[in-house]
mmCIF file of C-alpha atoms in Angstrom:
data_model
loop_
_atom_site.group_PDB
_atom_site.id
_atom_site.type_symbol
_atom_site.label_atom_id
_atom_site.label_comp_id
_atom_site.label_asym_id
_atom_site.label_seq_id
_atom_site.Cartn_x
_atom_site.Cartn_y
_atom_site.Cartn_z
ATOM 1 C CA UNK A 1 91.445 351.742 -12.255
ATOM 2 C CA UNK A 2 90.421 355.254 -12.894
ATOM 3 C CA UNK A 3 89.640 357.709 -10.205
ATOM 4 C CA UNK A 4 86.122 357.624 -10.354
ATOM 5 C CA UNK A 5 85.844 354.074 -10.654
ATOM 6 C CA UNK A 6 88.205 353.538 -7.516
ATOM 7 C CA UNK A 7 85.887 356.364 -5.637
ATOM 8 C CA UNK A 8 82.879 354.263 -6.767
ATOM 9 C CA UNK A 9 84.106 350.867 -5.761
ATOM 10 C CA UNK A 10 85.409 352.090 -2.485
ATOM 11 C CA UNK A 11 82.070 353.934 -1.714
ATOM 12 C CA UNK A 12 80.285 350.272 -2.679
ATOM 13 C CA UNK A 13 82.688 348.230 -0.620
ATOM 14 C CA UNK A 14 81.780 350.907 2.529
ATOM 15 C CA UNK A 15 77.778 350.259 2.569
ATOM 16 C CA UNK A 16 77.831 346.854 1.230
ATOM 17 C CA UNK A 17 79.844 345.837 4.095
ATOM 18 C CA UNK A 18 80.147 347.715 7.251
ATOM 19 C CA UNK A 19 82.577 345.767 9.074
ATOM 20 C CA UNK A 20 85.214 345.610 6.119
ATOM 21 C CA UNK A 21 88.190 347.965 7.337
ATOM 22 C CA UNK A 22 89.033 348.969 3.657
ATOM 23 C CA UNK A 23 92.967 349.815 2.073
ATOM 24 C CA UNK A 24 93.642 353.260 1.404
ATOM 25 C CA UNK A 25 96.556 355.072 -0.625
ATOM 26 C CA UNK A 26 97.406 358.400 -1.855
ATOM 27 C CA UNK A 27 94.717 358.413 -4.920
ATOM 28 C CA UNK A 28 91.427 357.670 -2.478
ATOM 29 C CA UNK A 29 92.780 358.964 0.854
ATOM 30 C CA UNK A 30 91.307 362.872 0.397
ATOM 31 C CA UNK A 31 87.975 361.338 -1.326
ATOM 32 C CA UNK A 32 87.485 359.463 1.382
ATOM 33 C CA UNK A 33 88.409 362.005 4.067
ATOM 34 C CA UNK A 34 85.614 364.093 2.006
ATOM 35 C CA UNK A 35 82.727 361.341 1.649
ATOM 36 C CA UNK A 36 82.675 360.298 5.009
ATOM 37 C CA UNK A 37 82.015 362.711 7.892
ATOM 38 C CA UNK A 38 83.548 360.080 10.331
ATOM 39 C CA UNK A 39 86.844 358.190 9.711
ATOM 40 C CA UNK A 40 88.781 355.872 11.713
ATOM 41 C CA UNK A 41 92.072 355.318 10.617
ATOM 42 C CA UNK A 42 94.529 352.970 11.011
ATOM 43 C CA UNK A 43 98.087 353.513 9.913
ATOM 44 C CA UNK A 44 100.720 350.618 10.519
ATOM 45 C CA UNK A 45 103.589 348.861 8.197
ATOM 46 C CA UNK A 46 103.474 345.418 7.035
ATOM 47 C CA UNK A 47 106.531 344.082 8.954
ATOM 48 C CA UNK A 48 105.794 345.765 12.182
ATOM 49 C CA UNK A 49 104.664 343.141 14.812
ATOM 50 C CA UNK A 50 102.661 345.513 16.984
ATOM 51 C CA UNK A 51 100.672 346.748 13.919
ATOM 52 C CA UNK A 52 100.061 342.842 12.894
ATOM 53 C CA UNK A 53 98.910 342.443 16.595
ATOM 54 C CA UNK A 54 96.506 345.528 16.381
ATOM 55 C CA UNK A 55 94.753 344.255 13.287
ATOM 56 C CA UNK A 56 92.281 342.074 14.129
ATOM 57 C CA UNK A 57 91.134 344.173 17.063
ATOM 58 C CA UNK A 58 91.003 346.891 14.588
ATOM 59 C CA UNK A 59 88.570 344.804 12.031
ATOM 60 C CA UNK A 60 86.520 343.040 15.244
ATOM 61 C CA UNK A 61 86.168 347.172 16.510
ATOM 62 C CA UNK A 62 84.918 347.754 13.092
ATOM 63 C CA UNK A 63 82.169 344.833 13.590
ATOM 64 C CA UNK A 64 81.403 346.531 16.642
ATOM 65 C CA UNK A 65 81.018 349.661 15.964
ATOM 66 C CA UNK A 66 78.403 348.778 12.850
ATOM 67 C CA UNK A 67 78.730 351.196 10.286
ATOM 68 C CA UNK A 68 78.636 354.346 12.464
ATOM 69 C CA UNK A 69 81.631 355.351 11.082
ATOM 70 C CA UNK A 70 83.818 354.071 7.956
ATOM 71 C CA UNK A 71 87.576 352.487 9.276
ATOM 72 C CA UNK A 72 90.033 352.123 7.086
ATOM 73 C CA UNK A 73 93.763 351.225 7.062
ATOM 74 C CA UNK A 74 96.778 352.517 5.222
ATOM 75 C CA UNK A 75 99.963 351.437 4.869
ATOM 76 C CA UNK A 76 101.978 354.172 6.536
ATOM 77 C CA UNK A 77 105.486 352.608 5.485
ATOM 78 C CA UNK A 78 104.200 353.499 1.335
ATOM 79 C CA UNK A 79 102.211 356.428 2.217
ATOM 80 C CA UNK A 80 104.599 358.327 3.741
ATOM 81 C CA UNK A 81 103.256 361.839 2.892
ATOM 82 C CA UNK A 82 100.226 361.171 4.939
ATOM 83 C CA UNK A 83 101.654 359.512 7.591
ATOM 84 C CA UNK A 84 103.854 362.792 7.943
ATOM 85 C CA UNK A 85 100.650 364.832 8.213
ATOM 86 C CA UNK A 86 99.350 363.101 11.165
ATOM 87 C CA UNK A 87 102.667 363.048 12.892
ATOM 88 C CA UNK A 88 103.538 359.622 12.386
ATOM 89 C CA UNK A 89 106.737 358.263 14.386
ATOM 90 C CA UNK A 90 106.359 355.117 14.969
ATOM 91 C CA UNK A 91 103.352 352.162 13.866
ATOM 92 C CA UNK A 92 100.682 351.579 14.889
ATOM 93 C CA UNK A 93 98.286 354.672 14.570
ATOM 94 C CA UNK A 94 95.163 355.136 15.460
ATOM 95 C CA UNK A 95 93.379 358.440 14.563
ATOM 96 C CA UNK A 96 89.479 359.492 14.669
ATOM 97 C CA UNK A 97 88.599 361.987 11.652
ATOM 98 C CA UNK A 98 85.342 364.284 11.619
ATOM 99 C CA UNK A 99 84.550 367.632 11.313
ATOM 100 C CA UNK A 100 87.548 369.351 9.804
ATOM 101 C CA UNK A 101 89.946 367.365 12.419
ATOM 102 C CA UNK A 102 91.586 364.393 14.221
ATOM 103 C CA UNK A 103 91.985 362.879 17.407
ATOM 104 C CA UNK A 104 94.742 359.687 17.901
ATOM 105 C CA UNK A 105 93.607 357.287 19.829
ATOM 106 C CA UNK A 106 96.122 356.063 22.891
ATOM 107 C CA UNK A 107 93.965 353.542 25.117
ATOM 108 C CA UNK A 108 94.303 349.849 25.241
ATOM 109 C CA UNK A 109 94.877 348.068 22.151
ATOM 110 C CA UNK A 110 91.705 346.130 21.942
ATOM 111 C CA UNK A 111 88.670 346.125 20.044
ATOM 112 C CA UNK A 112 86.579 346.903 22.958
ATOM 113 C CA UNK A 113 88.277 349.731 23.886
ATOM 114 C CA UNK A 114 88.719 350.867 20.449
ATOM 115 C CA UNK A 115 84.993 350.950 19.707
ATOM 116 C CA UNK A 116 84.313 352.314 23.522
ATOM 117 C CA UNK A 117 86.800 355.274 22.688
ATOM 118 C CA UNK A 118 85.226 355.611 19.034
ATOM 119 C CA UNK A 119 81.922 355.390 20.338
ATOM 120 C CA UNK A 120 81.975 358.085 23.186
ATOM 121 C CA UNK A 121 83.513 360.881 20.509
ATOM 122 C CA UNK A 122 80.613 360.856 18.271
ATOM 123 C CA UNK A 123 77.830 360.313 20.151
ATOM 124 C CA UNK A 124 75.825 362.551 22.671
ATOM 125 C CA UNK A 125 78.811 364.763 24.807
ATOM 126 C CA UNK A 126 75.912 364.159 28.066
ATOM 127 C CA UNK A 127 74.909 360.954 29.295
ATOM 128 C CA UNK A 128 71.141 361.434 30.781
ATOM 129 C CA UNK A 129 70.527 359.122 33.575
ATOM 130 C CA UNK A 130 66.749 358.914 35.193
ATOM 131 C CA UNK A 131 67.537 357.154 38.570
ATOM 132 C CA UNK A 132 70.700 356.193 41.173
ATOM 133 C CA UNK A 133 70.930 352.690 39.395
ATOM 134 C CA UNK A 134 71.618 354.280 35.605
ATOM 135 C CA UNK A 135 73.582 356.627 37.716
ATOM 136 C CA UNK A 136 75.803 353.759 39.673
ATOM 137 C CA UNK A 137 76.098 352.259 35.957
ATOM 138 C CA UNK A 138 77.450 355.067 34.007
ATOM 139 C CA UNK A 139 80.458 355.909 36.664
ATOM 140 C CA UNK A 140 81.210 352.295 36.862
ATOM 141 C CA UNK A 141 81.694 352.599 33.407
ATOM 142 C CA UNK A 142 83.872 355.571 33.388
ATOM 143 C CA UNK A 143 86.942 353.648 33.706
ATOM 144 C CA UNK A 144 90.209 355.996 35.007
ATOM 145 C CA UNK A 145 88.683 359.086 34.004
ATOM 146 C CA UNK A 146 86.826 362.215 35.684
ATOM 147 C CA UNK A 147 82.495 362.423 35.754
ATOM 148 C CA UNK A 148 80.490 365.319 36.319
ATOM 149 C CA UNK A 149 77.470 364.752 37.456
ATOM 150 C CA UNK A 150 74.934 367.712 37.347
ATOM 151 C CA UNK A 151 71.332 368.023 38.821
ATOM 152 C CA UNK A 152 68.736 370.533 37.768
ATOM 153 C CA UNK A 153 66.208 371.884 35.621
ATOM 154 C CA UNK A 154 66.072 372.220 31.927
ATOM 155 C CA UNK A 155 68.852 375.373 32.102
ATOM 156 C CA UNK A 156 71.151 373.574 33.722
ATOM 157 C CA UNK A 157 70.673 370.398 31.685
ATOM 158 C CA UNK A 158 71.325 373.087 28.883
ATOM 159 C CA UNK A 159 74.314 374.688 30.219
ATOM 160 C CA UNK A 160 76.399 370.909 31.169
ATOM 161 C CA UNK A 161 75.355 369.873 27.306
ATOM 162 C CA UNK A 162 77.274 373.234 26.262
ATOM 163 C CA UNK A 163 79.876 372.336 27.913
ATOM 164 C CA UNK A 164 80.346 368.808 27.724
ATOM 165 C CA UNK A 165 80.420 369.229 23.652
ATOM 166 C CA UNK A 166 82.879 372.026 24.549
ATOM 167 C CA UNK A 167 85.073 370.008 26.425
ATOM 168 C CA UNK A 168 84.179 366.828 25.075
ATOM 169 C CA UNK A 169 87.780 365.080 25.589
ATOM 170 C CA UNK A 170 88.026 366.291 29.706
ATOM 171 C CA UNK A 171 86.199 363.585 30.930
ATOM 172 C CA UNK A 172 82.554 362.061 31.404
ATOM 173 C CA UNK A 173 79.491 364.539 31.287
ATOM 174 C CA UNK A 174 75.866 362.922 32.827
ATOM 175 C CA UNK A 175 72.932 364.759 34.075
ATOM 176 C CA UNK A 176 71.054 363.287 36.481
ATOM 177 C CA UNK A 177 66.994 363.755 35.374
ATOM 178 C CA UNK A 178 64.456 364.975 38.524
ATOM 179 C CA UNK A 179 66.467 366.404 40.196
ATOM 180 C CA UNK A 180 65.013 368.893 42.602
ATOM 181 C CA UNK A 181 67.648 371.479 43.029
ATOM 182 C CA UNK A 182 70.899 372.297 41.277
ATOM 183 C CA UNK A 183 74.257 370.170 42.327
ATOM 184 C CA UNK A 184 77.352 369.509 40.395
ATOM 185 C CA UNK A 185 79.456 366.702 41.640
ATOM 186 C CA UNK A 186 82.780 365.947 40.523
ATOM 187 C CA UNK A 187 83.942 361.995 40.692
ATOM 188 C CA UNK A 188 87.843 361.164 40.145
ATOM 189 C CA UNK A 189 90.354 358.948 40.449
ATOM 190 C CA UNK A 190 89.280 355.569 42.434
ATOM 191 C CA UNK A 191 87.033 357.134 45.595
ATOM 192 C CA UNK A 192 87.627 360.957 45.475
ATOM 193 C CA UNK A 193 83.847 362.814 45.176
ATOM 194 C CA UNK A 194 83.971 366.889 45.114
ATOM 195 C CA UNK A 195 81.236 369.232 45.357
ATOM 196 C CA UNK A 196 81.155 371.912 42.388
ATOM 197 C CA UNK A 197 79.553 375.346 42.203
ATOM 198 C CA UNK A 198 75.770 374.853 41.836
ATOM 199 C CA UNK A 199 74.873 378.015 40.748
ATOM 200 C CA UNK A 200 76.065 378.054 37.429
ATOM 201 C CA UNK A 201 72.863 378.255 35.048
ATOM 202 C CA UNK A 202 72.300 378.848 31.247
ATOM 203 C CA UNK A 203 71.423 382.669 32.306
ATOM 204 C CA UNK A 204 74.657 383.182 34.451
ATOM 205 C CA UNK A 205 77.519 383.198 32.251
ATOM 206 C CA UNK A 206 79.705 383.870 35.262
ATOM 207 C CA UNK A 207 78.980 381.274 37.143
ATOM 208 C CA UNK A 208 79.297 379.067 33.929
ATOM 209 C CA UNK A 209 82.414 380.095 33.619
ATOM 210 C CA UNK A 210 83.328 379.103 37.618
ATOM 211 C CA UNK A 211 81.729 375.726 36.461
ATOM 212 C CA UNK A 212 84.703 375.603 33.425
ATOM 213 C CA UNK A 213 87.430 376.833 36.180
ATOM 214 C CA UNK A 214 86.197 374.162 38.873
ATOM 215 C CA UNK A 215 86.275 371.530 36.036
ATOM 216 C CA UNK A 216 89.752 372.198 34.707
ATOM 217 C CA UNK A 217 91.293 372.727 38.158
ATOM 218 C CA UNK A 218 89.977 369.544 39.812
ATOM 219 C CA UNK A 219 89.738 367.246 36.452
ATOM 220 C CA UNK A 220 92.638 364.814 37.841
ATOM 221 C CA UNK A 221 92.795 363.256 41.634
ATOM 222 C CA UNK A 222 96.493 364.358 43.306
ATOM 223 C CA UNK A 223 96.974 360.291 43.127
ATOM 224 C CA UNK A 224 95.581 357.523 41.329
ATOM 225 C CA UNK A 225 96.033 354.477 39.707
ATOM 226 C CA UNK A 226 97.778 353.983 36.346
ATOM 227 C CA UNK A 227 96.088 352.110 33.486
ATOM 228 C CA UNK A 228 96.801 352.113 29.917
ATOM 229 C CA UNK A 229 94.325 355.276 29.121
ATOM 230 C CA UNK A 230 95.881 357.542 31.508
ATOM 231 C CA UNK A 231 99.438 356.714 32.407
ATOM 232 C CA UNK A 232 100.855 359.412 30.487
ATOM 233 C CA UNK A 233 98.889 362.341 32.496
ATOM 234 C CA UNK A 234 100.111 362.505 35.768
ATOM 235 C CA UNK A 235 100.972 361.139 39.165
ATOM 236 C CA UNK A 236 99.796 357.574 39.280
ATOM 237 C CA UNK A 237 100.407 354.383 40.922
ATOM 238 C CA UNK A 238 100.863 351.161 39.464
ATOM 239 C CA UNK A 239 100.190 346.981 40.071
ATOM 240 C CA UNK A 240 103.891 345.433 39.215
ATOM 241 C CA UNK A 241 102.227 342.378 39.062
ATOM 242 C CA UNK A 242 99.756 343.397 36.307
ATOM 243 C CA UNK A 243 102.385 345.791 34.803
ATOM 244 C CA UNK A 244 105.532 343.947 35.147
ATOM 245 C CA UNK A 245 106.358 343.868 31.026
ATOM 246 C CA UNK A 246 105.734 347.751 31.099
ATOM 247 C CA UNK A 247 107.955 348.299 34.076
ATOM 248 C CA UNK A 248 110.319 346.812 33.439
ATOM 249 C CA UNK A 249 110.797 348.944 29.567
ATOM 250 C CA UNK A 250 110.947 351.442 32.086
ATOM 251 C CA UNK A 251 113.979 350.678 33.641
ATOM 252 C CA UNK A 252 112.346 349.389 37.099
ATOM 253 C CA UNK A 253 114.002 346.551 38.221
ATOM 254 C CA UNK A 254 113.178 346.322 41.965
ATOM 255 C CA UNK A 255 109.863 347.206 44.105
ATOM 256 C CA UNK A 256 108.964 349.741 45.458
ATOM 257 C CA UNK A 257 110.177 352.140 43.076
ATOM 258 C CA UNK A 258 109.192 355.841 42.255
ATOM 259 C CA UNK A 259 109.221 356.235 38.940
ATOM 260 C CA UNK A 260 109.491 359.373 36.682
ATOM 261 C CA UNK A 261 108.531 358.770 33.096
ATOM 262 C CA UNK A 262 108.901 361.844 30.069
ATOM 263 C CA UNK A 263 107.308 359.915 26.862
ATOM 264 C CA UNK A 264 104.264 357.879 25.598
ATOM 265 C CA UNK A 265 104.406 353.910 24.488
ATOM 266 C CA UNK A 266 104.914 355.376 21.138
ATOM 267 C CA UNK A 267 108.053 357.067 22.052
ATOM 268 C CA UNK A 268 109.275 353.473 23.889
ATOM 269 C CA UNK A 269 108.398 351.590 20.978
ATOM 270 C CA UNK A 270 111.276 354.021 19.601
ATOM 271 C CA UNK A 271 113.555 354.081 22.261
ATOM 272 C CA UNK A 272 113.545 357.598 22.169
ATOM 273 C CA UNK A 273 111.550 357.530 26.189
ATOM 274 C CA UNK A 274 113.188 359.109 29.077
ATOM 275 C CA UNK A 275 112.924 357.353 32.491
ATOM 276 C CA UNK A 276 114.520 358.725 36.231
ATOM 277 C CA UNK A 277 113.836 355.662 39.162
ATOM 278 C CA UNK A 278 114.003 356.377 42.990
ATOM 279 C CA UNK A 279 114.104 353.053 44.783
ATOM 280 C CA UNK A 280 112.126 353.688 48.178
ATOM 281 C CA UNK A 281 113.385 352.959 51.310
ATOM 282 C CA UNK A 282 111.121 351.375 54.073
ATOM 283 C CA UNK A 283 109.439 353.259 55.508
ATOM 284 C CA UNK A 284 108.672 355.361 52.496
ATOM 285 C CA UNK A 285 109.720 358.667 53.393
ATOM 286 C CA UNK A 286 108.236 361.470 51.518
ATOM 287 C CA UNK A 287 110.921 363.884 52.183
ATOM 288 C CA UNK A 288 113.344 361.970 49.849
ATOM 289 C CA UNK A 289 110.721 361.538 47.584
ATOM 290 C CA UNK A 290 110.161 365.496 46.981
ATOM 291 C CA UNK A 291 113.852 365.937 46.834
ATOM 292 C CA UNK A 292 114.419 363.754 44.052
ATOM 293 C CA UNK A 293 111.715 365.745 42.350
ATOM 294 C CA UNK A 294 113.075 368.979 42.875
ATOM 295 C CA UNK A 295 116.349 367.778 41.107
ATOM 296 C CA UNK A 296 114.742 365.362 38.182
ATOM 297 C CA UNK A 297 111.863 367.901 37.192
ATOM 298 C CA UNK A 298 113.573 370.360 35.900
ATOM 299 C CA UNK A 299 115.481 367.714 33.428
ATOM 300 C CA UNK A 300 111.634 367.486 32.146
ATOM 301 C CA UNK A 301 111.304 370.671 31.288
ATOM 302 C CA UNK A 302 109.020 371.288 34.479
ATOM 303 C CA UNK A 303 109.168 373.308 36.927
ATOM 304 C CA UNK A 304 110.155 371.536 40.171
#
């Protein structure tokens, strides 16, 4: 099949079916990076069981999501090139292409979450909300990560737009409509509510720029709980019940445990994770806990 026929018959199979996730290899990969300002691509290998697993919620995510943006697979064990490009060390990949760049995706291997994920990187950066119900509805469906919610008039709406397409991958942006006078409210972790500046404005750059400093100082509580979409950032605590299989690839094998982890499922999935455990005594004693830090950080390259 010549190139222009392949082009053509790929371009045919995208808009007469939405929902097909379609094969790509190293003649159509660039034409289709090219024809279609969205991409979501999905790199595994034939025999790998974890890419088998993550196919069908890769197609039903494609049903899902409805033509808003072209998905497509390739086989990354063949197309080794392209896999390189992207970083690829281990399958499955997921990875979100538009506007000049990527983005992999590392939630929860289901559809739902898939199209969720796909869904809130190329759509509107703000969520408007008219009332406290909308409000109550779009934190509840923030899952594990940070909202800032902003009151005020048209400027401010403005300004929190600007910077929620800025920094479109800290969190969850919403602007609450009607509001009489400017507030910026920042919601974390499970119960943790902070007040922001409130006099940042699109006329102030200054106090925009306080708005930035307040949003990347505070983005993560001091102590949450873990979940597939944000166990890798920080301090976290987890259900061993609901997480036994993880914990236990970990290296946990009794409870309570402290648990220092340098590595994402990725790198487990190639043995190549790092893991320090601190069973804790009862009572807990925090003491012990900060002194194991001090002498494990380092070995993480962090300062303890």
């Amino acid at each position: 099949m010549g190139q222009a026929v392949r082009c053509l018959w790929l371009a045919a199979v995208f808009l007469a079916n939405s929902e097909e996730v379609v094969e790509l290899d190293g003649q159509n990969f660039t034409w289709a990076m090219r024809a279609y300002p969205r991409l979501l691509l999905f790199f595994y290998a034939p025999w790998c069981g974890h890419s088998r697993s993550l196919d069908p919620e890769v197609r039903r995510a494609a049903a899902e999501l409805q033509g808003s943006v072209a998905v497509a697979k390739i086989d990354a064990s063949m197309e080794v090139e392209i896999a390189d490009e992207f970083g690829i060390s281990a399958y499955p990949g997921l990875f979100l292409l538009q506007k000049g760049s990527y983005e992999e995706f590392t939630g929860r291997r289901s559809a739902a979450a898939i199209a969720d994920w796909t869904r809130s990187k190329i759509g509107s950066a703000l969520e408007l909300v008219n009332n406290s119900d909308q409000l109550q509805d779009a934190l509840g469906r923030r899952g594990v990560h940070s909202a800032l919610v902003a009151t005020g008039d048209a400027g401010r709406q403005a300004t929190v737009k600007r910077l929620a397409e800025r920094f479109r991958t800290w969190g969850k942006f919403i602007f609450l409509a009607g509001g009489l006078h400017p507030r910026v409210q920042l919601f974390r972790g499970l119960d943790e509510l902070l007040e922001g500046p409130a006099s940042a404005s699109a006329s102030d750059e200054e106090a925009e720029q306080k708005l930035v400093e307040f949003m990347q100082a505070h983005q993560l509580p001091l102590f949450g709980e873990v979940s597939e979409e944000n166990f890798y950032h920080y301090v976290v605590f987890a259900d061993a019940a609901a997480h036994k299989d993880y914990l236990l690839m970990l290296g946990a094998r009794e409870f309570p445990v402290f648990l220092l982890q340098k590595g994402t499922l990725s790198a487990i999935e190639v043995g190549e994770i790092e893991t320090w455990a601190l069973p804790l005594e009862s009572p807990i004693r925090p003491e012990a806990i900060i002194s194991w830090m001090d002498q494990v950080l380092p070995r993480l390259g962090v300062a303890a």
